[in-house]
PDB file of C-alpha atoms in Angstrom:
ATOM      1  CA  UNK A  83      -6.961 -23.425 -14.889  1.00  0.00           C
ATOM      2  CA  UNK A  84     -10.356 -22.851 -12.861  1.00  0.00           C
ATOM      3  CA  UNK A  85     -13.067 -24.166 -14.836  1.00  0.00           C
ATOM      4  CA  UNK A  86     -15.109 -21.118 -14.583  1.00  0.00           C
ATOM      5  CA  UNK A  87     -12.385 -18.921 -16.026  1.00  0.00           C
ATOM      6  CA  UNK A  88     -12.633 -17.983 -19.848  1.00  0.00           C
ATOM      7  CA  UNK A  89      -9.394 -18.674 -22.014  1.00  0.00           C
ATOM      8  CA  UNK A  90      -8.607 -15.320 -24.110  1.00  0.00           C
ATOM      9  CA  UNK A  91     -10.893 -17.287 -27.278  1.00  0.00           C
ATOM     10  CA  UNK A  92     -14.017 -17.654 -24.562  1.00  0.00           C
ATOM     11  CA  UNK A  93     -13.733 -14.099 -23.625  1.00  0.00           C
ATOM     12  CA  UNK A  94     -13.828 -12.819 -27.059  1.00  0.00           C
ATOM     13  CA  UNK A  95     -17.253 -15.581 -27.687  1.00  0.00           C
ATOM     14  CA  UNK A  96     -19.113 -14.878 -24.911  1.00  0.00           C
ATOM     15  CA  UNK A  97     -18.299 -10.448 -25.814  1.00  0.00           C
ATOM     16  CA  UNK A  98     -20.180 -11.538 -29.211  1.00  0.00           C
ATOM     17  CA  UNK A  99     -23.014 -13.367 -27.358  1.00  0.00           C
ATOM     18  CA  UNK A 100     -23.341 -10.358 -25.090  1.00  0.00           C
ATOM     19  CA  UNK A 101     -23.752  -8.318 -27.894  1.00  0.00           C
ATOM     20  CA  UNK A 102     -26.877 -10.601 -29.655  1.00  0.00           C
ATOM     21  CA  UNK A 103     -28.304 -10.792 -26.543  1.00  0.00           C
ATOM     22  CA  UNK A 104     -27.836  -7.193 -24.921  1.00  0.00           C
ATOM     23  CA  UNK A 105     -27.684  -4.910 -28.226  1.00  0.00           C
ATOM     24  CA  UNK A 106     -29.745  -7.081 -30.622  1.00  0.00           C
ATOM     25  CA  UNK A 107     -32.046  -9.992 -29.739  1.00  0.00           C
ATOM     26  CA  UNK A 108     -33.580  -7.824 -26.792  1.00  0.00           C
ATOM     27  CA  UNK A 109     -34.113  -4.944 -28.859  1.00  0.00           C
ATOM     28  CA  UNK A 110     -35.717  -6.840 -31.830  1.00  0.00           C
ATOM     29  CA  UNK A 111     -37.583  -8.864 -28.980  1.00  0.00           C
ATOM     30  CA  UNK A 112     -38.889  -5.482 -27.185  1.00  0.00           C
ATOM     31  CA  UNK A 113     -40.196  -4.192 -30.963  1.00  0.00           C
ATOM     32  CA  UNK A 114     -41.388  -7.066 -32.363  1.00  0.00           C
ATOM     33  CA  UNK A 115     -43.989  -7.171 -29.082  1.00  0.00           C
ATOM     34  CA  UNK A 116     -44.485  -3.622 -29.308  1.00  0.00           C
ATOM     35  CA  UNK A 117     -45.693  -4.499 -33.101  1.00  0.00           C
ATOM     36  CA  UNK A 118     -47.793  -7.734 -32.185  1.00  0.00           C
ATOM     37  CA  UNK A 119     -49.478  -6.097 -29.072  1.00  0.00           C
ATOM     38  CA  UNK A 120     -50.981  -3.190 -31.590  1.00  0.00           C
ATOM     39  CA  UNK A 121     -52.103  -6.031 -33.926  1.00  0.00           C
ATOM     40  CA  UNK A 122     -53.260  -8.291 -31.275  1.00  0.00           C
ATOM     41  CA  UNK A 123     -50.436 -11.080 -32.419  1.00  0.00           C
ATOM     42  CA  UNK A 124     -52.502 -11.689 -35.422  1.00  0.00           C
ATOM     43  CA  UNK A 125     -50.358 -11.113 -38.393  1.00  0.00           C
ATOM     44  CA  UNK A 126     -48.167 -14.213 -38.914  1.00  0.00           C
ATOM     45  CA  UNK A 127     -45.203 -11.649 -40.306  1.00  0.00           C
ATOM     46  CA  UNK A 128     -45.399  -9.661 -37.157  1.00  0.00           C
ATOM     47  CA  UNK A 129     -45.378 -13.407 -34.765  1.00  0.00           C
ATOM     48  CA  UNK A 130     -41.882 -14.734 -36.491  1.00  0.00           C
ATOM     49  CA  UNK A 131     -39.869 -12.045 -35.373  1.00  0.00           C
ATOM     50  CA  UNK A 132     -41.048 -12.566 -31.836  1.00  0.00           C
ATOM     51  CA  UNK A 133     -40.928 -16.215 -31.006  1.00  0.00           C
ATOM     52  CA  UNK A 134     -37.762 -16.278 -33.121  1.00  0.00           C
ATOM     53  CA  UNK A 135     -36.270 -13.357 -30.813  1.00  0.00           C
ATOM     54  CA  UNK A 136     -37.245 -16.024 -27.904  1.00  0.00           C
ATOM     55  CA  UNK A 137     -36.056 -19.061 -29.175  1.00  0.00           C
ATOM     56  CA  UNK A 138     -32.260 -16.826 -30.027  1.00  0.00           C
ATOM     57  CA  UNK A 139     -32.468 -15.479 -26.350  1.00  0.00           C
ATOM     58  CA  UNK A 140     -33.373 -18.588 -24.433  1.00  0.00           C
ATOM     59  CA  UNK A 141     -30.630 -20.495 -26.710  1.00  0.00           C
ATOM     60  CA  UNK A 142     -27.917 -18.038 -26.141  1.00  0.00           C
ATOM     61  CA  UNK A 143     -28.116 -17.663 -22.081  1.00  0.00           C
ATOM     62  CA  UNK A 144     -28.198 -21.058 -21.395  1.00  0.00           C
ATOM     63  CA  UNK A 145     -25.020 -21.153 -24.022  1.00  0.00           C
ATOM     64  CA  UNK A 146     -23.400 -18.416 -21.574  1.00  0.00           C
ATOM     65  CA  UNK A 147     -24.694 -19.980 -18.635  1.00  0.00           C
ATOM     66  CA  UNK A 148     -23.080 -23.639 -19.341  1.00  0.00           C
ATOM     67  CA  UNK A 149     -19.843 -21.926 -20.660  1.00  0.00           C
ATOM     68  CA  UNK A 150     -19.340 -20.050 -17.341  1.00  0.00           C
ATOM     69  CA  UNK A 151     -20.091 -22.636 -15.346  1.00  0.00           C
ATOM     70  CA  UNK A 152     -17.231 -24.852 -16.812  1.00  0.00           C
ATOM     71  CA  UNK A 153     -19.203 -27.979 -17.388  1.00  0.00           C
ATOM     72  CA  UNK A 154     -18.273 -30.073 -19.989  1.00  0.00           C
ATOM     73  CA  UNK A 155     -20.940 -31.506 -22.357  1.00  0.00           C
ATOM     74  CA  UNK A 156     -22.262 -31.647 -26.150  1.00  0.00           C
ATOM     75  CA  UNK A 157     -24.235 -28.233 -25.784  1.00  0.00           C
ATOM     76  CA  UNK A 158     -20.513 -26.404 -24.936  1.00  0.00           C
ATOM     77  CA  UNK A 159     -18.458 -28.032 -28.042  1.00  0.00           C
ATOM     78  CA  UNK A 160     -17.818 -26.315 -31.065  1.00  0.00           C
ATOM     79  CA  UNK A 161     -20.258 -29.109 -33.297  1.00  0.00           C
ATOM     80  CA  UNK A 162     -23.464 -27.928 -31.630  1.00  0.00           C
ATOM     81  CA  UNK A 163     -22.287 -24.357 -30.749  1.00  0.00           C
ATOM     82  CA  UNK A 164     -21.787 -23.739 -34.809  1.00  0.00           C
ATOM     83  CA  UNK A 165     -23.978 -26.137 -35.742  1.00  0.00           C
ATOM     84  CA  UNK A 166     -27.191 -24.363 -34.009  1.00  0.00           C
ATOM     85  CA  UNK A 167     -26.365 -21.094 -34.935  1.00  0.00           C
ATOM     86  CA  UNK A 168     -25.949 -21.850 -38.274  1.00  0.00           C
ATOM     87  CA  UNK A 169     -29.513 -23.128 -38.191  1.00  0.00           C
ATOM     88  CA  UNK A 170     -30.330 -19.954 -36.090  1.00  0.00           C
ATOM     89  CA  UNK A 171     -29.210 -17.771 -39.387  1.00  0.00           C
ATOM     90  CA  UNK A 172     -31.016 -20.368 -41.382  1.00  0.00           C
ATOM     91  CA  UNK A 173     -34.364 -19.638 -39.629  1.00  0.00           C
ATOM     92  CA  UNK A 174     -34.016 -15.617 -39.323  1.00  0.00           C
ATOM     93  CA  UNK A 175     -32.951 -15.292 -43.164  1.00  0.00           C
ATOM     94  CA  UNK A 176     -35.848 -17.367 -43.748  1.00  0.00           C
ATOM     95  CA  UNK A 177     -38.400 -14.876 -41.077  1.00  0.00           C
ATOM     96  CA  UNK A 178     -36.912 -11.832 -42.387  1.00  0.00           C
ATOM     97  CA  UNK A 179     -37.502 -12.611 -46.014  1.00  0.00           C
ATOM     98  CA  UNK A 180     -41.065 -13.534 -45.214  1.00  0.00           C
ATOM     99  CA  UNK A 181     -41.771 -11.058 -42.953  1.00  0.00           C
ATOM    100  CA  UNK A 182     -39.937  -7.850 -45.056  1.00  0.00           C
ATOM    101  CA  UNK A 183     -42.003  -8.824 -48.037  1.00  0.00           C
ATOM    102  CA  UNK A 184     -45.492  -8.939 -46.260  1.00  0.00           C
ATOM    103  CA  UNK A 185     -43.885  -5.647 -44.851  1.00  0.00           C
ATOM    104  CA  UNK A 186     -43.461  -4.095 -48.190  1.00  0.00           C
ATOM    105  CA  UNK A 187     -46.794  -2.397 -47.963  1.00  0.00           C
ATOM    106  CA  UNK A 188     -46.211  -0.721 -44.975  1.00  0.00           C
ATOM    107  CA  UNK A 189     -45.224   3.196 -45.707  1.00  0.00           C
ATOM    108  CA  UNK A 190     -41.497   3.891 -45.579  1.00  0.00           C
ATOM    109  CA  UNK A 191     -42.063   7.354 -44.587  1.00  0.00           C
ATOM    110  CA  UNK A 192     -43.985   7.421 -41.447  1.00  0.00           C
ATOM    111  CA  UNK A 193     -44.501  10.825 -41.065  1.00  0.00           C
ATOM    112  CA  UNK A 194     -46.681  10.941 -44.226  1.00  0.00           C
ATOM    113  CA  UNK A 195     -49.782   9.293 -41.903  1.00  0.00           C
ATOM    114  CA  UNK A 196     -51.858  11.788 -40.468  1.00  0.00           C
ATOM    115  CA  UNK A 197     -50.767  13.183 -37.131  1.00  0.00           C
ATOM    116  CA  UNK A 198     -53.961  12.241 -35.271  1.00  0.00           C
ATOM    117  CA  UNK A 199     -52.887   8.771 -35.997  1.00  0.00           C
ATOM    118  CA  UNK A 200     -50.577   8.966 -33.424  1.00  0.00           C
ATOM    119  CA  UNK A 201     -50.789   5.209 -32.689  1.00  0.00           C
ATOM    120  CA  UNK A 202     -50.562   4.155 -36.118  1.00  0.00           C
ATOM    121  CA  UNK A 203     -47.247   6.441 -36.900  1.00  0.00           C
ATOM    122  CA  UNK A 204     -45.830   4.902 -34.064  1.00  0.00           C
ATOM    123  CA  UNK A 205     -46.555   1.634 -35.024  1.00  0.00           C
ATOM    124  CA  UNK A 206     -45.303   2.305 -38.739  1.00  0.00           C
ATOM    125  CA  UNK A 207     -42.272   3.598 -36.386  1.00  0.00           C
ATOM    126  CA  UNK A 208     -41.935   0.406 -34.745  1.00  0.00           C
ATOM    127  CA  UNK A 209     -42.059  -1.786 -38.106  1.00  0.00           C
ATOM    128  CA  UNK A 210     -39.595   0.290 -39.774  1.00  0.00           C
ATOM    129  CA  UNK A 211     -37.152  -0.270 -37.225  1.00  0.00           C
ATOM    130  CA  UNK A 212     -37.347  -4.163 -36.736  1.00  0.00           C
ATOM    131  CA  UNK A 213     -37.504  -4.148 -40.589  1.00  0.00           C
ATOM    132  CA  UNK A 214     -34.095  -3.276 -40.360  1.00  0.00           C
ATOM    133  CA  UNK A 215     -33.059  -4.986 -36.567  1.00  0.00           C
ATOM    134  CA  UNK A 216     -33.842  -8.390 -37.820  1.00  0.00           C
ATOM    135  CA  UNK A 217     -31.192  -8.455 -40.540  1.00  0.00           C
ATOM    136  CA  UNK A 218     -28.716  -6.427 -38.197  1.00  0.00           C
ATOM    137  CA  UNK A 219     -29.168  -9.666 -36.568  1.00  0.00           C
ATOM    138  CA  UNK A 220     -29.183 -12.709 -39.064  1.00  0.00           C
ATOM    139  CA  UNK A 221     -25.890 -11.206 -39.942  1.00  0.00           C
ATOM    140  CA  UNK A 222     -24.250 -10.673 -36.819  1.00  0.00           C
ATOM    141  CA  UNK A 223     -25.207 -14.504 -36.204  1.00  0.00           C
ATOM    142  CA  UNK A 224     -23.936 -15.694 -39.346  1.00  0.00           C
ATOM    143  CA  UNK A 225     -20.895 -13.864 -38.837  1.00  0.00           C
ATOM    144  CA  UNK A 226     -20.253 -15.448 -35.150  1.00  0.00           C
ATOM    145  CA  UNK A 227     -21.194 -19.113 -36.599  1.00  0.00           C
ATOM    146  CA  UNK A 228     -18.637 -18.111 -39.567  1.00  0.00           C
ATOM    147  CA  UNK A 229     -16.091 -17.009 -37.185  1.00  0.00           C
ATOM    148  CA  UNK A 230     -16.309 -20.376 -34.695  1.00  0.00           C
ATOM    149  CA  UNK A 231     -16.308 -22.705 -37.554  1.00  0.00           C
ATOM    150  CA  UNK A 232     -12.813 -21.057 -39.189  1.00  0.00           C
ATOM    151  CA  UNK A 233     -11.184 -20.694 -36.237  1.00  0.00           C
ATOM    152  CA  UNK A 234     -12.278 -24.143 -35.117  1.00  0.00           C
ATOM    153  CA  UNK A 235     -11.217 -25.937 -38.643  1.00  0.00           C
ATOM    154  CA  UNK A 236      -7.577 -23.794 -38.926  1.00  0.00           C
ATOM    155  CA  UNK A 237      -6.529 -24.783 -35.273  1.00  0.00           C
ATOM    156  CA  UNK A 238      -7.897 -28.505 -36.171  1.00  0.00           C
ATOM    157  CA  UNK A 239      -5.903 -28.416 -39.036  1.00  0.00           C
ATOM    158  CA  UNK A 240      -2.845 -27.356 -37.462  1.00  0.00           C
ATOM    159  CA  UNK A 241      -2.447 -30.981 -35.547  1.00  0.00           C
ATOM    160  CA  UNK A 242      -4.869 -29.428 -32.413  1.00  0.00           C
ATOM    161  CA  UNK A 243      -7.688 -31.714 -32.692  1.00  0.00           C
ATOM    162  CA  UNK A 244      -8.757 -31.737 -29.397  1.00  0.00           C
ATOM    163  CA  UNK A 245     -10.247 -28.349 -30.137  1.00  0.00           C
ATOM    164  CA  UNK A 246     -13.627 -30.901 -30.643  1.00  0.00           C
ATOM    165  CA  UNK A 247     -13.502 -32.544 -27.063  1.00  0.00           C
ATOM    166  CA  UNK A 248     -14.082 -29.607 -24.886  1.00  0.00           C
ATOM    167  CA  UNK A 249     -15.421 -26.191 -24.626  1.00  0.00           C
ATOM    168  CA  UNK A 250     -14.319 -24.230 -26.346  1.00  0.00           C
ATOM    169  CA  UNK A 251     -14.710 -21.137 -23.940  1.00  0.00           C
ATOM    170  CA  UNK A 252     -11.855 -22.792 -22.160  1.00  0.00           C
ATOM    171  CA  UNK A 253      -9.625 -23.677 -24.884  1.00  0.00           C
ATOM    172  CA  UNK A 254      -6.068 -22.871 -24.938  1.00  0.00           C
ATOM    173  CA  UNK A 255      -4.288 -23.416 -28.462  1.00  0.00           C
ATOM    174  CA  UNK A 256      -0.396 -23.356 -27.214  1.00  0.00           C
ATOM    175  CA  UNK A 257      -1.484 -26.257 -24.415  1.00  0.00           C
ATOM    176  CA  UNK A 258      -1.169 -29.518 -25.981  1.00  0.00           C
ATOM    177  CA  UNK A 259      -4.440 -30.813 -24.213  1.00  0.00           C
ATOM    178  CA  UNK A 260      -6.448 -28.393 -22.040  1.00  0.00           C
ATOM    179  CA  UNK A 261      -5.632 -28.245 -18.597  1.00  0.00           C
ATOM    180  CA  UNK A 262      -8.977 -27.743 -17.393  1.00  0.00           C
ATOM    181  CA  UNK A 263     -10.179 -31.098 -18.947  1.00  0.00           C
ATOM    182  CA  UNK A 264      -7.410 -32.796 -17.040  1.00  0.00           C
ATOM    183  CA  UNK A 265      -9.469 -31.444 -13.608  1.00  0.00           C
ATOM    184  CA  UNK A 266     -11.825 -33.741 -11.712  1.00  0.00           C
ATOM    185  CA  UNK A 267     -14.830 -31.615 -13.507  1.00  0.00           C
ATOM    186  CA  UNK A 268     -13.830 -32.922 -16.590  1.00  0.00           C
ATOM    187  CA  UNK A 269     -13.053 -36.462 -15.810  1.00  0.00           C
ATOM    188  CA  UNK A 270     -13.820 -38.659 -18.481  1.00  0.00           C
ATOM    189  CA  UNK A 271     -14.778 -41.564 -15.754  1.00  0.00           C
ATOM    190  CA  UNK A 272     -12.408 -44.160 -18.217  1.00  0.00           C
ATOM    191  CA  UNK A 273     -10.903 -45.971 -15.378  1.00  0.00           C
ATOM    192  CA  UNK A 274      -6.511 -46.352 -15.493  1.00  0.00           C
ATOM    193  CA  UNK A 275      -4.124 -48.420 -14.159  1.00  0.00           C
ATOM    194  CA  UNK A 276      -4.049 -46.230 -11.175  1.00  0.00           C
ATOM    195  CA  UNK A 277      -7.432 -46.141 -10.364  1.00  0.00           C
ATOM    196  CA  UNK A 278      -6.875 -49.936  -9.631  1.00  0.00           C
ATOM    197  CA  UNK A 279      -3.447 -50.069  -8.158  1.00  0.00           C
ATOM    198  CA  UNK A 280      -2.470 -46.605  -7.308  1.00  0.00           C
ATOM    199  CA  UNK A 281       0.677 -45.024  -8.334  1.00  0.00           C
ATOM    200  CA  UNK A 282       3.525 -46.228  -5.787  1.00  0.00           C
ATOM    201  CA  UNK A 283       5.362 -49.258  -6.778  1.00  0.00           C
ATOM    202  CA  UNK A 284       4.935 -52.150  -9.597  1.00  0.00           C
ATOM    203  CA  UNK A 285       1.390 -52.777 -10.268  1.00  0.00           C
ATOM    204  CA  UNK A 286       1.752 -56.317 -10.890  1.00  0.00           C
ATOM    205  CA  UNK A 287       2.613 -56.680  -7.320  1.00  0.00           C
ATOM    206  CA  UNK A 288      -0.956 -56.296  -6.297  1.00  0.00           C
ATOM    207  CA  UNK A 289      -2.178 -59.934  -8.200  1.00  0.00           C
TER     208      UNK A 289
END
């Protein structure tokens, strides 16, 4: 296998990731500074939404970029992957409960402020739609940390425990160890018998 290529589990991953990055985290990124630029960045309920939305991008392309890449290390197996964004939920359940509540005052129907308020209706606009982006997207991350950590416990369970060593972009369930860990970018640098003595004739031979 070429360790840039996704197995058929990768491909569906990194579709999900496209999806918080591209479809969510951008567009709650893009709102949440259109918010903090009208209020000069000064309400702390309007500031956790953005640096969260930063924090969730910069963590999920260098995620993408590592599992493309083929490289095998800590940041790529399925212990951090689920483990950091289960504390990525954590953290926007946590924002969006603080940040809806201080919202609460806010007028659900913008179009009741007058019209020559233009910049304040389109503020109220603005609120009302990362009221509702930001828990789009604490549940499309809990659902993708959900997801890894099933499918990585039932194919653990079913005698494939290797599932832990490696990426699991590049994991293949009917191979009994992944081929692409077997490649020289994956080499464990344990040194064998062959290393030392090569692999014609008896080893012993060489002392």
């Amino acid at each position: 296998m070429d360790p840039g290529a996704l197995s058929a589990v990768g491909k569906k991953r990194a579709a999900m990731y496209a999806s918080l990055i591209v479809i969510l985290d951008v567009a709650v990124l893009a709102l949440a500074a259109r918010v903090n630029i009208f209020q000069e960045f000064f309400f702390m309920a309007d500031v956790l939404p953005f640096a969260l939305s930063i924090v969730t991008l910069g963590l999920l392309l260098i995620t993408l970029t590592i599992n493309f890449s083929g490289i095998n290390c800590f940041l790529t197996r399925p212990t951090f992957e689920t483990g950091f964004l289960l504390c990525l939920s954590v953290l926007w359940l946590a924002s969006n409960a603080f940040s809806t509540s201080r919202w609460g005052g806010i007028p659900l129907a913008c179009s009741s402020i007058p019209a020559e308020y233009a910049y304040e209706r389109a503020w109220c606009t603005d609120v009302q739609a990362l009221k509702a982006l930001v828990w789009i997207l604490f549940v499309f991350l809990f659902i993708v940390a959900a997801f890894t950590l099933r499918y990585v416990i039932t194919e653990s369970r079913r005698g494939r425990s290797h599932i832990w060593d490696g990426p699991l972009s590049h994991y293949g369930p009917r191979a009994a160890t992944p081929s692409i860990w077997d490649s020289d970018v994956f080499h464990s640098g344990r040194a064998t018998m062959t290393d030392y003595f090569g692999t014609g004739g008896d080893p012993w031979v060489k002392f």
